[in-house]
Tab-separated table of C-alpha atoms and ligand atoms in Angstrom:
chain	number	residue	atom	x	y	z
A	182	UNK	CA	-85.610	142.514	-15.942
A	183	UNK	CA	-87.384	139.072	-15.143
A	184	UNK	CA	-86.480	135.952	-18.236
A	185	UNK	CA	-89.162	135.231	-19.893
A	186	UNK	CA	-90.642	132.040	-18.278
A	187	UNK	CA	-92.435	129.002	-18.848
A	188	UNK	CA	-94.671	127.395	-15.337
A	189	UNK	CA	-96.637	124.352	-14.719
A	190	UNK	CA	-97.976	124.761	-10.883
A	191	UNK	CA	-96.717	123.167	-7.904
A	192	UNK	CA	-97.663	119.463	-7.693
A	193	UNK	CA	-99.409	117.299	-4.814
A	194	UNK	CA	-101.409	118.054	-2.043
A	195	UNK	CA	-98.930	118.430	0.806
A	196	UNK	CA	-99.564	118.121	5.013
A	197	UNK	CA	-96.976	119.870	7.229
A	198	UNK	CA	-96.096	120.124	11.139
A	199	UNK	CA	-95.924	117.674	13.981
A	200	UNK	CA	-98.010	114.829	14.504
A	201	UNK	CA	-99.335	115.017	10.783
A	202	UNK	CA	-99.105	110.784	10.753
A	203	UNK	CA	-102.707	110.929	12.209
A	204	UNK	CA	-104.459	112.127	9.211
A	205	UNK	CA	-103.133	109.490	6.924
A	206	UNK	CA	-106.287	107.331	7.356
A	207	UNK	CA	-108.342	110.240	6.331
A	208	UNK	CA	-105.995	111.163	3.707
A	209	UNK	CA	-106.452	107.626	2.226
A	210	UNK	CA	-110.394	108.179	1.992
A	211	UNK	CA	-109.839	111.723	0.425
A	212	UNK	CA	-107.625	109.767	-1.941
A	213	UNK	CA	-110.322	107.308	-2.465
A	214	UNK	CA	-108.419	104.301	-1.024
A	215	UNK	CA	-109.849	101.655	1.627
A	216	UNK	CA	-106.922	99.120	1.267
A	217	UNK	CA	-103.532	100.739	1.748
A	218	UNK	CA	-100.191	98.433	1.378
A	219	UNK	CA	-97.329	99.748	3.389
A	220	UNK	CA	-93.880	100.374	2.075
A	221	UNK	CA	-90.441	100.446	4.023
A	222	UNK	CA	-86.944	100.262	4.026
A	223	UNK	CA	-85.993	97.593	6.876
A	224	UNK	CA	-84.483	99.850	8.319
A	225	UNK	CA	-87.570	101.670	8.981
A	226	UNK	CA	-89.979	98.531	10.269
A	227	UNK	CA	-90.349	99.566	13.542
A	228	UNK	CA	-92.416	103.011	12.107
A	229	UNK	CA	-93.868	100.896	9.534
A	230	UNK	CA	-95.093	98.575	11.786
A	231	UNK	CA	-96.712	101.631	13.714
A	232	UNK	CA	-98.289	103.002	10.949
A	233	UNK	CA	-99.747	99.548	9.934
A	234	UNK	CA	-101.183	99.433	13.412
A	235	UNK	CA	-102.588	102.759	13.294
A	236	UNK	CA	-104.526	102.234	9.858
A	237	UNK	CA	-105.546	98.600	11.345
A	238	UNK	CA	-109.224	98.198	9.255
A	239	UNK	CA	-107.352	99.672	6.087
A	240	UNK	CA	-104.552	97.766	5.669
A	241	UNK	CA	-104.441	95.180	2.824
A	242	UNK	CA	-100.228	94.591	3.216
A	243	UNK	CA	-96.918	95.814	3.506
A	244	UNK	CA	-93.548	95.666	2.270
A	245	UNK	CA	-90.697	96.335	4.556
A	246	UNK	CA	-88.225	95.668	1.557
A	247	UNK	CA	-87.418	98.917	0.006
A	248	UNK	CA	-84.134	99.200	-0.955
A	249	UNK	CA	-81.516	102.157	-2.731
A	250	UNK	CA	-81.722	102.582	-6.427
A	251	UNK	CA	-85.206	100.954	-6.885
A	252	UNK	CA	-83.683	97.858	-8.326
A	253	UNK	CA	-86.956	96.190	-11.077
A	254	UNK	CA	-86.344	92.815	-9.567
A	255	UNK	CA	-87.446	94.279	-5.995
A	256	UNK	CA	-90.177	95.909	-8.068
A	257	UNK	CA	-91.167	92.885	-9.098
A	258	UNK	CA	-91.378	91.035	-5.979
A	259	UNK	CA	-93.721	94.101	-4.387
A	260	UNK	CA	-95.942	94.209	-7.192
A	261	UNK	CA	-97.183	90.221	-6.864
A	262	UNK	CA	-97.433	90.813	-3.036
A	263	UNK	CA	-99.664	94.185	-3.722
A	264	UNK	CA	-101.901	92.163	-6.385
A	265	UNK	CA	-102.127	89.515	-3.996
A	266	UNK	CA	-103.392	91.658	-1.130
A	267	UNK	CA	-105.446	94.024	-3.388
A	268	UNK	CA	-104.041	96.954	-2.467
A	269	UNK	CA	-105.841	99.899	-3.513
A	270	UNK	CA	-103.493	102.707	-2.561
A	271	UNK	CA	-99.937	102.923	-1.601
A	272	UNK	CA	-98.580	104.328	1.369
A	273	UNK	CA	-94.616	104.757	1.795
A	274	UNK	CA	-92.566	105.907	5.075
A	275	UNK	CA	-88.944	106.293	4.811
A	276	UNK	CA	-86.593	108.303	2.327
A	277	UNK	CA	-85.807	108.291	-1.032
A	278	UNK	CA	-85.754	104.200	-1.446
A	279	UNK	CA	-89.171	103.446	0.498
A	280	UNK	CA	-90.636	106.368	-2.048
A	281	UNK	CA	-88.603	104.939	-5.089
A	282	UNK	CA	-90.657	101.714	-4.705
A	283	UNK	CA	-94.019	103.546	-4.339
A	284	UNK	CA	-93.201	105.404	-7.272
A	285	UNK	CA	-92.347	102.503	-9.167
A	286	UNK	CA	-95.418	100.195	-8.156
A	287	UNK	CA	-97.671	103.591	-9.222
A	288	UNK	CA	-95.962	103.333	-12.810
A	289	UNK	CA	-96.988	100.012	-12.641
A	290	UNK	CA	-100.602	100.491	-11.640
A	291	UNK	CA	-101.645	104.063	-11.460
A	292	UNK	CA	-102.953	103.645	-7.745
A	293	UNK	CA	-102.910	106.798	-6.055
A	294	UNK	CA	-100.106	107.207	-3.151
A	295	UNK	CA	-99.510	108.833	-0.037
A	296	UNK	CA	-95.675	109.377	1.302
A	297	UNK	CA	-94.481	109.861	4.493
A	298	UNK	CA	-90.485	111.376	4.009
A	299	UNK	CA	-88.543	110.546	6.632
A	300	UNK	CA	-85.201	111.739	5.023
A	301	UNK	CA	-84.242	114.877	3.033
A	302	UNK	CA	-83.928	113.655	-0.251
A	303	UNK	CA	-86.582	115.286	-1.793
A	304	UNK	CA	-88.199	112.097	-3.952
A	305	UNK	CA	-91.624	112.815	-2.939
A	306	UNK	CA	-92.173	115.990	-4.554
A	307	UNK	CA	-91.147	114.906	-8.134
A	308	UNK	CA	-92.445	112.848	-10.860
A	309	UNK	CA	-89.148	111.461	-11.394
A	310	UNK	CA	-88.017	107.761	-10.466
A	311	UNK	CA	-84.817	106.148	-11.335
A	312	UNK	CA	-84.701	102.549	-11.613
A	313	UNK	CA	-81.815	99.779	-11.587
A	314	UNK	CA	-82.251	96.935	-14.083
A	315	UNK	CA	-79.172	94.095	-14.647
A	316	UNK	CA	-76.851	96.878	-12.822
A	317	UNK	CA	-77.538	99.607	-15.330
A	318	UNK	CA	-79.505	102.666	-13.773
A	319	UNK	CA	-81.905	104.964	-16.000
A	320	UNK	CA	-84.335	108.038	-14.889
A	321	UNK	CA	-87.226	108.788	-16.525
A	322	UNK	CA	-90.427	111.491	-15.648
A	323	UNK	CA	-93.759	110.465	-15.981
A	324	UNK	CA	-96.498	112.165	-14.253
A	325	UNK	CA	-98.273	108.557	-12.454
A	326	UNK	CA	-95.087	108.849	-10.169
A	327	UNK	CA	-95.529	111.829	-8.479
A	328	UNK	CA	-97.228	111.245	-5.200
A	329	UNK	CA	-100.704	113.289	-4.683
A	330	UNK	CA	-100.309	113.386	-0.800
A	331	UNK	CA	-97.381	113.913	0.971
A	332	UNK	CA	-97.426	114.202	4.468
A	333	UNK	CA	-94.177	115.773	6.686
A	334	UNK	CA	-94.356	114.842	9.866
A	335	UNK	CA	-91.628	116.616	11.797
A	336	UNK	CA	-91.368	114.284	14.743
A	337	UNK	CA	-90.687	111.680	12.431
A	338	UNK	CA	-87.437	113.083	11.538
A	339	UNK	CA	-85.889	113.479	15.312
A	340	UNK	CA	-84.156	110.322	15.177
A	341	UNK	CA	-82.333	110.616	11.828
A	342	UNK	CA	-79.042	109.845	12.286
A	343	UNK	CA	-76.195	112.662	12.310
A	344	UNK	CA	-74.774	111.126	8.918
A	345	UNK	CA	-77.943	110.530	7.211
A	346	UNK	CA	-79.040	114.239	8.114
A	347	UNK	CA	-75.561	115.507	6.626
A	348	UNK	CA	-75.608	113.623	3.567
A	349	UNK	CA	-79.327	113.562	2.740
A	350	UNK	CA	-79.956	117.390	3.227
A	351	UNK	CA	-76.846	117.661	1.180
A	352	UNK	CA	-78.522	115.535	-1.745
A	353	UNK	CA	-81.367	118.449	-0.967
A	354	UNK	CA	-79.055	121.007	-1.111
A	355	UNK	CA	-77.916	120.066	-4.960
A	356	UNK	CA	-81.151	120.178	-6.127
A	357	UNK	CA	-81.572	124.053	-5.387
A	358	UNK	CA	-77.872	124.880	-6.481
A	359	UNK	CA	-78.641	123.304	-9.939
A	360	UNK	CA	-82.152	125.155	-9.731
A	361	UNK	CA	-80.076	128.451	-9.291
A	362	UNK	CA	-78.334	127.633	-12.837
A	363	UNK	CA	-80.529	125.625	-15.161
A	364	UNK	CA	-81.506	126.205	-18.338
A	365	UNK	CA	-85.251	127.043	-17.631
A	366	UNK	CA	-84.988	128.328	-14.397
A	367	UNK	CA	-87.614	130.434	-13.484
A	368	UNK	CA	-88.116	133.497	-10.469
A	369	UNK	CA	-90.455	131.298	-8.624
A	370	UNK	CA	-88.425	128.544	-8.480
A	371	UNK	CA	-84.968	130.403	-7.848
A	372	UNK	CA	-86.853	131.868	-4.738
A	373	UNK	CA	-87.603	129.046	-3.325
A	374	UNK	CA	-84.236	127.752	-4.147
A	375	UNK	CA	-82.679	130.297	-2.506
A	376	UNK	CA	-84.450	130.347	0.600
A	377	UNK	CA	-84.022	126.684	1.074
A	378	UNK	CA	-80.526	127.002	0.400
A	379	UNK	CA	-80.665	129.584	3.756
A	380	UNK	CA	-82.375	127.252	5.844
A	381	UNK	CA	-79.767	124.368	5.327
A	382	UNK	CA	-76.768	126.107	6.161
A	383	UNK	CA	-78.122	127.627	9.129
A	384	UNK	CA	-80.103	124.333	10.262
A	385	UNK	CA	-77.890	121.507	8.938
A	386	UNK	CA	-75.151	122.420	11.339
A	387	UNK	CA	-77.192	123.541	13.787
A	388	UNK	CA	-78.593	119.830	14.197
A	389	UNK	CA	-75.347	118.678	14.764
A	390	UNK	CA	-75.668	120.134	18.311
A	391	UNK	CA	-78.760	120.316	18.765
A	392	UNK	CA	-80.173	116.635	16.425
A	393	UNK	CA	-83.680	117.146	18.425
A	394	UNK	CA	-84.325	120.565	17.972
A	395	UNK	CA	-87.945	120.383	16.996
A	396	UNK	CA	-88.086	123.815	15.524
A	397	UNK	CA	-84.758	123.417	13.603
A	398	UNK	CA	-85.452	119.895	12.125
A	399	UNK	CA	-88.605	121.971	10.908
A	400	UNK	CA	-87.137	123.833	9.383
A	401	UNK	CA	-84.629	121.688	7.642
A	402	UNK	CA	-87.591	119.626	6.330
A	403	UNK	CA	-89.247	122.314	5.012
A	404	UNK	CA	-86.303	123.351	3.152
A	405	UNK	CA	-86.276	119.830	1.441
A	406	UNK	CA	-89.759	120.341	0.253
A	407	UNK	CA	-88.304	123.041	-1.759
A	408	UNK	CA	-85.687	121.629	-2.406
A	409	UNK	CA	-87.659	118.707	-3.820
A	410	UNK	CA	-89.747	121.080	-6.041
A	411	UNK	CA	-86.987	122.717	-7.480
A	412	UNK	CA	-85.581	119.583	-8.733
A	413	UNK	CA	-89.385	118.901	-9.948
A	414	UNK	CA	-89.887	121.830	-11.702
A	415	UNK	CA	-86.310	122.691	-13.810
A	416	UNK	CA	-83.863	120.334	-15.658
A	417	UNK	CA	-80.701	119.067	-13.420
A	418	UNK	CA	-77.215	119.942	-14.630
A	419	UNK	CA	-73.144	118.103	-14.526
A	420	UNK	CA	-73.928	117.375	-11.088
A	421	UNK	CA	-77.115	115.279	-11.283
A	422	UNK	CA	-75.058	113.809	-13.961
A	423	UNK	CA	-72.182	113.142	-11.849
A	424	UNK	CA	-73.967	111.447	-8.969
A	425	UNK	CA	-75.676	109.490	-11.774
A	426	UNK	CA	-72.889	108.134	-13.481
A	427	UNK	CA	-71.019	107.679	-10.158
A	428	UNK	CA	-73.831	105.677	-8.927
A	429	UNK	CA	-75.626	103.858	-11.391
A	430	UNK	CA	-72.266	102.564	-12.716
A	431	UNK	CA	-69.749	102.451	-9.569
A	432	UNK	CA	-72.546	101.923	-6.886
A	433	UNK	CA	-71.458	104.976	-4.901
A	434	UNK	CA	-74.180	105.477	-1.880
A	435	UNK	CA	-76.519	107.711	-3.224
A	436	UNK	CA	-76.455	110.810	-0.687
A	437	UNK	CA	-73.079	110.659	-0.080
A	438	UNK	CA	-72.273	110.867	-3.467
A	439	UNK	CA	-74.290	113.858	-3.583
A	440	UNK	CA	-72.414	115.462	-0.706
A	441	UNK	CA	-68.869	114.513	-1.584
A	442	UNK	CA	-69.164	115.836	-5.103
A	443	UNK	CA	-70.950	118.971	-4.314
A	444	UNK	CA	-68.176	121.441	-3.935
A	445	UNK	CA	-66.322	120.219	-7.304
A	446	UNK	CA	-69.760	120.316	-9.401
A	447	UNK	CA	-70.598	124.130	-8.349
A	448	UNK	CA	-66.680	125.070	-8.506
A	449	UNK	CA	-66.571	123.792	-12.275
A	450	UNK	CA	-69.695	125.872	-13.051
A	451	UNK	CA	-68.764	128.835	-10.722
A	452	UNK	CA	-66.353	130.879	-13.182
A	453	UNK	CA	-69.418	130.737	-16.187
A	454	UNK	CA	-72.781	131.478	-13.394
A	455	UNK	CA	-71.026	133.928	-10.329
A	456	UNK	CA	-74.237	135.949	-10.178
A	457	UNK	CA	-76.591	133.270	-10.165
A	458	UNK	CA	-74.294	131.506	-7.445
A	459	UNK	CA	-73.727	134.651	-5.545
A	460	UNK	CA	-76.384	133.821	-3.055
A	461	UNK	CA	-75.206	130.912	-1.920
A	462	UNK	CA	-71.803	132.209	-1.546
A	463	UNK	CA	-73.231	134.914	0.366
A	464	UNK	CA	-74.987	132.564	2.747
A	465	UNK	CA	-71.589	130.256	3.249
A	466	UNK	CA	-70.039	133.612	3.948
A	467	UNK	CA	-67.399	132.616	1.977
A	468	UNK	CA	-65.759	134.151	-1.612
A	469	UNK	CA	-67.375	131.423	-3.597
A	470	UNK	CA	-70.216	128.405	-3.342
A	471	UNK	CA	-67.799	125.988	-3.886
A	472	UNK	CA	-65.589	127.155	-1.177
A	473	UNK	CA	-68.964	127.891	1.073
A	474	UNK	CA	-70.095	123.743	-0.059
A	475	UNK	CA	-66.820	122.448	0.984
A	476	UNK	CA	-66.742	124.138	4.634
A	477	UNK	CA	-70.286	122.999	5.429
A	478	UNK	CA	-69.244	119.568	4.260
A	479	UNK	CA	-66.630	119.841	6.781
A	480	UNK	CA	-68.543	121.127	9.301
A	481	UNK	CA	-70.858	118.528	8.773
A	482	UNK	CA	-67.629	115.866	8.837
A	483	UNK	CA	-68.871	114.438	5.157
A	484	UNK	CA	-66.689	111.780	3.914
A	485	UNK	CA	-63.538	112.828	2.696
A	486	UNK	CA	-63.997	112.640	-1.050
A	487	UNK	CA	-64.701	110.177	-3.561
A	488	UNK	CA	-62.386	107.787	-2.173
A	489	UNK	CA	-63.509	107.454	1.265
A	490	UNK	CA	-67.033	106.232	-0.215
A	491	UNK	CA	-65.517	103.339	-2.074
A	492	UNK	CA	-64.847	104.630	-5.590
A	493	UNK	CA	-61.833	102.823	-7.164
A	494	UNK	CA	-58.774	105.169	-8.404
A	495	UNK	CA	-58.195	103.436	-11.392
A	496	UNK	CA	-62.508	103.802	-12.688
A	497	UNK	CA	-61.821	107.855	-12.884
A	498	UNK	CA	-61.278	107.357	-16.375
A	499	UNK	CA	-64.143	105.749	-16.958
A	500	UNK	CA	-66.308	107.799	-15.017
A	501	UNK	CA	-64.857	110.883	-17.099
A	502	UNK	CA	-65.875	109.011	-20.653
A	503	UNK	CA	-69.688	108.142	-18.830
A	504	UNK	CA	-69.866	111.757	-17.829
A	505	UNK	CA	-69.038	113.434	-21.226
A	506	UNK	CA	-70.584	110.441	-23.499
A	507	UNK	CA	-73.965	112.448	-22.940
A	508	UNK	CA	-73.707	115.152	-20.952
A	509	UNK	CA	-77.266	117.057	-19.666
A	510	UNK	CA	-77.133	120.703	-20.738
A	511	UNK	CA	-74.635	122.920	-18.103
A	512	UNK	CA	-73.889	126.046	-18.154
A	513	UNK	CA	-70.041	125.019	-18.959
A	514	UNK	CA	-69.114	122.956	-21.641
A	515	UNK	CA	-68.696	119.548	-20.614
A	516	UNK	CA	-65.619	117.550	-21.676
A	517	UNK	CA	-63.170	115.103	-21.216
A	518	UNK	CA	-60.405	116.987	-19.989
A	519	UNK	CA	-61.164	118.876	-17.496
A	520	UNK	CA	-63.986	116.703	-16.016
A	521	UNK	CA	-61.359	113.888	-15.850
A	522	UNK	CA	-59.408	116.688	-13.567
A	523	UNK	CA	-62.512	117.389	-11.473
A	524	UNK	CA	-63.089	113.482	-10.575
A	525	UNK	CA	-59.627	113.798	-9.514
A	526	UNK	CA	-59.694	116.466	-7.594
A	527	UNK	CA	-62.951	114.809	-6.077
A	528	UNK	CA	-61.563	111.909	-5.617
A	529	UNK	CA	-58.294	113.293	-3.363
A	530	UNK	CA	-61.141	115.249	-1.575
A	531	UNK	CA	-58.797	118.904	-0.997
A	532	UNK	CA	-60.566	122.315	-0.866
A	533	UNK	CA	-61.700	123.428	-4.372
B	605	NAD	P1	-82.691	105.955	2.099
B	605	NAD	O1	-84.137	106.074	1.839
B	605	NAD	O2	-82.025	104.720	1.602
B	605	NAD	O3	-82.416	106.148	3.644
B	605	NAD	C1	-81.076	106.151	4.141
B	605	NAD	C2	-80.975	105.399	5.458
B	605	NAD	O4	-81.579	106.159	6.476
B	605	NAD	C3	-81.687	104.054	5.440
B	605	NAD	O5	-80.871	103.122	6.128
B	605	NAD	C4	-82.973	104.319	6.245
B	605	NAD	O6	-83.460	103.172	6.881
B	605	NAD	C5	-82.484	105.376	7.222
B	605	NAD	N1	-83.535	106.280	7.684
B	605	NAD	C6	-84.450	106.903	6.921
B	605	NAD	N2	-85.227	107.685	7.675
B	605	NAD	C7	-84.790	107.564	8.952
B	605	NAD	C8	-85.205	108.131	10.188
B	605	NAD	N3	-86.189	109.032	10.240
B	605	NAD	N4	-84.537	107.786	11.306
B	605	NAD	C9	-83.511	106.906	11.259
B	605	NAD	N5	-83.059	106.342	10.105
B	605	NAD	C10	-83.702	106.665	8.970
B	605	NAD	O7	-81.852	107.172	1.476
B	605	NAD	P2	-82.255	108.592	0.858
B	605	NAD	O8	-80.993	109.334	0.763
B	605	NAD	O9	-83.412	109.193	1.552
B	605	NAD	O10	-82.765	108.221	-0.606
B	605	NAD	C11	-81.896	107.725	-1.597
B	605	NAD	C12	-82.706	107.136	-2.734
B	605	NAD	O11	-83.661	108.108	-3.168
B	605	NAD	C13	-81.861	106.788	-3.942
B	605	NAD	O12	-82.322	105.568	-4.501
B	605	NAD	C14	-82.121	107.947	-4.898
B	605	NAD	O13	-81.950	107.580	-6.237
B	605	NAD	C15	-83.543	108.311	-4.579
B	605	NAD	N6	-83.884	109.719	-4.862
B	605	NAD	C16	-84.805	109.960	-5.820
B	605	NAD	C17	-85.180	111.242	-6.128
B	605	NAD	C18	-86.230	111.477	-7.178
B	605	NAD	O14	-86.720	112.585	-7.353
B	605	NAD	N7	-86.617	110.463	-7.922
B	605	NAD	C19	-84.635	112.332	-5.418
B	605	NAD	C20	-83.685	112.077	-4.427
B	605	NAD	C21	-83.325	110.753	-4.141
């Protein structure tokens, strides 16, 4: 028998295939703007730069400095360039940081925006933003940060690096394996959840061999779409939390964080949720998720747990006490204890 339910509609207007960047001057117009500002990692200047050239008679500015964790001061320094320029519309290419910035400049002004993911993350198809003032991290929803248009362009994603497509479609991969078990998870949702949870295990090591394969890099970005919905549209769980903590307090890399701590998240829930994991289980082939996350990581040649991405053996206690002060609802109890064990485990990196 289906839960009973509670659904709000899937957000944004979304453009996907393959050469998609050429509507974004039309898709500023629909969107009413006629003065776009730009925004970028550094790392990303070169399509920036493109793009810029491309919307040449619509451009009022751009900001090549996006950077991880949307720090305010960063913020700040966008938001007196955009009022300067008179930008009427943002337009963001990149992952999760060049979209962070967008999405904080929106709260900031309402202007409409247009995103251009170049990463798995799955940013642009929430209203969520996290934001890092004086070193402290904090996450809020609010619906002026959801982007209206996004637009996937496949091609745009060829050149993603081997590591960056491990550990970002991981960070995609934990949003559907909390969908799977959250509190108000709902049929729709789990579906898509599911069948994005197919695609990456199939495609993610699949573009290890093959890191050009048009069709497969399709399909990996159309899994993070749902995957980025599914984080939209049902509450997060220890995991989120996790990757939170482990981030806004030890400044653990975002998506590697994510991928490292995968395996021990879903193996700490596993025992309470086996049906609602089964699927995922089923599609590692393996006798549970957590066993299925870990060999993929592998697979994908992740970093070797939490201490191969820089956290410090002697902050696991810490870590535990951030972790259980407030814990998000999970479908486990959440305390000290055995969380302190999990970080360990974690941290050591062994099978679960
Ligand atoms: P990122 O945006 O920092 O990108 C990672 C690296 O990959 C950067 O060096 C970037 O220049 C490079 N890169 C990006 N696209 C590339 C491409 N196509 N080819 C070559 N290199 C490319 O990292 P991310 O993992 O996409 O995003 C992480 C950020 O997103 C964090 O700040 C996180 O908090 C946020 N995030 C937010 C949400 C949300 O819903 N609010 C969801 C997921 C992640």
């Amino acid at each position: 028998m289906i839960r009973p339910f509670n659904f709000s509609g899937l957000p944004s207007r979304v453009l996907f295939g393959s050469g998609t960047i050429a509507n974004v001057a039309q898709e500023i117009r629909n969107l009413g703007g006629q003065r776009a500002f730009v925004i970028s990692t550094a790392g990303r200047l070169q399509q920036a730069s493109m793009l810029c050239v491309q919307l040449h008679g619509m451009l009022a500015g751009s900001f090549p400095g996006a950077v991880m964790h949307t720090p305010a001061d960063v913020t700040e320094r966008a938001l007196e360039e955009l009022t300067e320029v008179r930008g009427d519309c943002l337009v963001a290419i990149g992952g999760g940081s060049a979209i962070g910035l967008s999405k904080a400049l929106a709260l900031r002004t309402d202007l409409p925006q247009l995103v251009l993911p170049t990463t798995y993350a799955g940013s642009e198809a929430t209203s969520i933003l996290g934001e890092t003032t004086a070193g402290q991290k904090t996450t809020l929803r609010d619906a002026r940060v959801l982007p209206e248009t996004v637009i996937y362009d496949v091609n745009l994603t060829l050149e993603l690096p081997d590591q960056v497509t491990a550990t970002s479609g991981l960070n995609a991969m934990a949003h559907a394996v909390e969908a799977l078990y959250a509190q108000d998870r709902n049929p729709l949702i789990s579906t898509l959840a599911c069948r994005a949870l197919d695609l990456l295990v199939a495609g993610l090591p699949e573009l290890r061999r093959t890191p050009r394969d048009q069709q497969v890099r399709g399909d990996v970005l159309y899994a993070a779409w749902l995957c980025g919905l599914s984080l939209h549209s049902v509450g997060m769980s220890l995991h989120h939390k996790v990757c939170h903590v482990l981030g806004g307090a030890f400044q653990l890399p975002h998506a590697e964080t994510h991928a490292v701590m995968l395996p021990y998240s879903v193996q700490y829930n596993e025992a309470a949720v086996p049906d609602l994991l089964a699927p995922l289980a089923y599609a590692t082939q393996r006798q549970s998720a957590a066993q299925g996350l870990y060999a993929l990581g592998q697979t994908l040649a992740i970093p070797r747990g939490l201490k191969a991405i820089g956290m410090a053996y002697d902050s696991l206690d810490r870590a535990a006490s951030l972790i259980t002060e407030k814990p998000y609802w999970n479908p486990t109890l959440v305390s000290y204890e055995p969380i302190r064990a999990m970080l360990e485990h974690a941290w050591h990196g062994t099978a679960p």
